Amino acid sequence: MLGDLEAGHEEGKHFTLSTEFVSAPMRSILHVAAAIPIGYVTTYGHVAQAARSQARPVGRAMATNPLYPIVPCHRVLGADLKPVGYGGKQDEVALEDKMGRISNELRGYREETTIDVEQEKLILYPCEWAIQAAAAEVDRLRREADRQQKTNAAEREQLRLF
């Protein structure tokens, strides 16, 4: 079953999580995150709202998620739908891994939706939106790096002239 979940086949994902060994707030966070269906992502803030928690505890829960892939922590993103960390890491490799997992879950959804979980509404966004946001961020960072490189070159030229 775990292999099926990892491969993106969630048809059999109907079971109760045994979370008696975690705190009530953590239990609620894991329950909300487990409800995020394939093809959609949400934000730390939306998970926090549905779990009646705050974004930082959600971030800690996702970073230390003991129940992946049952609890698909990779589907939880920053407020702007950009990856902010994965597996407790914030390096380029971890973020690429997170976005790669999301890319594998594209289903062609075009609109946000909501689901009921923990007697609250959880707002969900198509994975495609997260991919677009990440691509825009990569473009922005490249433009910023190019500008900085040009500025540095101009400063070196100024120093060379003196």
Coordinates of C-alpha atoms in Angstrom, one line a residue:
M1 CA 0.0 0.0 0.0
L2 CA 2.8 2.5 0.8
G3 CA 4.3 1.9 -2.6
D4 CA 1.0 2.7 -4.2
L5 CA 0.7 5.9 -2.2
E6 CA 4.3 6.9 -3.1
A7 CA 3.4 6.2 -6.8
G8 CA 0.4 8.5 -6.6
H9 CA -2.4 5.9 -6.3
E10 CA -4.6 6.9 -3.4
E11 CA -7.7 4.9 -4.2
G12 CA -7.1 2.6 -1.2
K13 CA -6.3 5.4 1.2
H14 CA -9.3 5.0 3.5
F15 CA -8.2 4.1 7.0
T16 CA -7.9 5.7 10.4
L17 CA -4.6 6.9 11.6
S18 CA -3.5 5.6 14.9
T19 CA -2.0 8.7 16.5
E20 CA -2.5 8.0 20.2
F21 CA 1.3 8.5 20.8
V22 CA 1.2 12.1 19.6
S23 CA -0.3 15.2 21.2
A24 CA -3.8 16.3 20.4
P25 CA -2.6 19.4 18.4
M26 CA -0.2 17.2 16.4
R27 CA -2.9 14.6 15.8
S28 CA -5.2 17.3 14.4
I29 CA -2.5 18.7 12.1
L30 CA -1.6 15.2 10.8
H31 CA -5.3 14.4 10.2
V32 CA -5.8 17.6 8.2
A33 CA -2.7 17.1 6.1
A34 CA -3.6 13.5 5.4
A35 CA -6.9 14.7 3.9
I36 CA -5.1 16.7 1.1
P37 CA -6.0 14.8 -2.1
I38 CA -3.6 14.1 -4.9
G39 CA -3.6 16.8 -7.5
Y40 CA -3.9 19.6 -4.9
V41 CA -1.7 21.5 -2.5
T42 CA -2.5 23.9 0.4
T43 CA -0.6 26.2 2.7
Y44 CA 0.7 25.9 6.2
G45 CA -1.7 28.6 7.2
H46 CA -4.7 26.8 5.8
V47 CA -3.7 23.6 7.5
A48 CA -3.3 25.6 10.7
Q49 CA -6.7 27.1 10.4
A50 CA -8.4 23.8 9.8
A51 CA -6.5 22.1 12.6
R52 CA -7.1 25.1 14.9
S53 CA -3.4 25.6 15.3
Q54 CA -0.7 28.0 14.0
A55 CA 1.5 27.9 10.9
R56 CA 4.8 27.3 12.8
P57 CA 3.6 24.1 14.6
V58 CA 2.3 22.9 11.2
G59 CA 5.7 23.5 9.7
R60 CA 7.4 21.6 12.5
A61 CA 4.9 18.7 12.1
M62 CA 5.5 18.6 8.3
A63 CA 9.3 18.8 8.8
T64 CA 9.2 15.8 11.2
N65 CA 6.3 13.9 9.6
P66 CA 6.6 10.3 10.8
L67 CA 3.7 9.1 8.5
Y68 CA 4.8 10.0 5.0
P69 CA 3.4 9.1 2.4
I70 CA 0.2 8.5 4.4
V71 CA 0.4 12.2 5.4
P72 CA 1.6 13.9 2.2
C73 CA 3.6 16.7 3.8
H74 CA 5.0 17.7 0.4
R75 CA 1.5 19.1 -0.5
V76 CA 1.8 21.8 2.2
L77 CA 3.5 25.0 0.9
G78 CA 4.2 28.6 1.9
A79 CA 1.5 31.3 1.7
D80 CA 2.5 32.1 -1.9
L81 CA 2.3 28.5 -2.9
K82 CA 6.1 28.3 -3.1
P83 CA 8.1 25.5 -1.4
V84 CA 9.8 26.7 1.8
G85 CA 11.2 23.5 3.0
Y86 CA 11.0 19.7 2.7
G87 CA 12.0 17.0 5.1
G88 CA 13.2 19.6 7.6
K89 CA 15.6 21.1 5.0
Q90 CA 15.6 24.2 3.0
D91 CA 18.3 23.6 0.5
E92 CA 17.9 23.5 -3.2
V93 CA 18.0 19.7 -3.4
A94 CA 15.2 19.3 -0.9
L95 CA 13.0 22.0 -2.6
E96 CA 13.6 20.4 -6.0
D97 CA 12.5 17.0 -4.5
K98 CA 9.4 18.6 -3.1
M99 CA 8.5 20.2 -6.4
G100 CA 9.3 17.0 -8.2
R101 CA 6.8 15.1 -6.1
I102 CA 4.2 17.8 -6.7
S103 CA 4.9 17.6 -10.5
N104 CA 4.2 13.9 -10.4
E105 CA 0.8 14.6 -9.0
L106 CA -0.5 17.0 -11.7
R107 CA -4.1 16.1 -12.6
G108 CA -5.1 19.1 -14.7
Y109 CA -7.3 20.7 -12.1
R110 CA -7.9 24.4 -12.8
E111 CA -9.8 25.8 -9.8
E112 CA -9.3 25.9 -6.1
T113 CA -11.7 23.9 -4.0
T114 CA -12.4 23.2 -0.4
I115 CA -12.9 20.0 1.6
D116 CA -14.4 19.5 5.1
V117 CA -11.9 18.2 7.6
E118 CA -11.9 18.5 11.4
Q119 CA -15.3 20.3 11.1
E120 CA -13.5 23.1 9.2
K121 CA -13.0 24.0 5.6
L122 CA -9.6 23.4 4.1
I123 CA -8.8 25.4 1.0
L124 CA -7.0 23.5 -1.7
Y125 CA -5.2 24.7 -4.9
P126 CA -4.3 22.7 -8.0
C127 CA -0.7 21.4 -8.1
E128 CA -0.3 23.3 -11.4
W129 CA -0.6 26.6 -9.5
A130 CA 2.3 25.6 -7.2
I131 CA 4.4 24.6 -10.2
Q132 CA 3.7 28.0 -11.8
A133 CA 4.6 29.8 -8.6
A134 CA 7.8 27.9 -8.2
A135 CA 8.8 28.6 -11.8
A136 CA 8.1 32.3 -11.4
E137 CA 10.2 32.3 -8.2
V138 CA 13.1 30.6 -10.1
D139 CA 12.8 33.2 -12.8
R140 CA 12.8 36.0 -10.3
L141 CA 15.9 34.7 -8.5
R142 CA 17.7 34.3 -11.8
R143 CA 16.9 37.9 -12.8
E144 CA 18.0 39.1 -9.4
A145 CA 21.3 37.1 -9.7
D146 CA 21.9 38.6 -13.2
R147 CA 21.3 42.1 -11.9
Q148 CA 23.7 41.5 -9.0
Q149 CA 26.3 40.1 -11.3
K150 CA 26.0 43.2 -13.6
T151 CA 26.2 45.5 -10.5
N152 CA 29.3 43.7 -9.3
A153 CA 30.9 43.9 -12.7
A154 CA 30.2 47.7 -12.9
E155 CA 31.6 48.2 -9.5
R156 CA 34.8 46.3 -10.4
E157 CA 35.1 48.4 -13.6
Q158 CA 34.7 51.6 -11.5
L159 CA 37.5 50.4 -9.1
R160 CA 39.7 49.4 -12.1
L161 CA 39.4 53.0 -13.5
F162 CA 40.6 54.5 -10.3

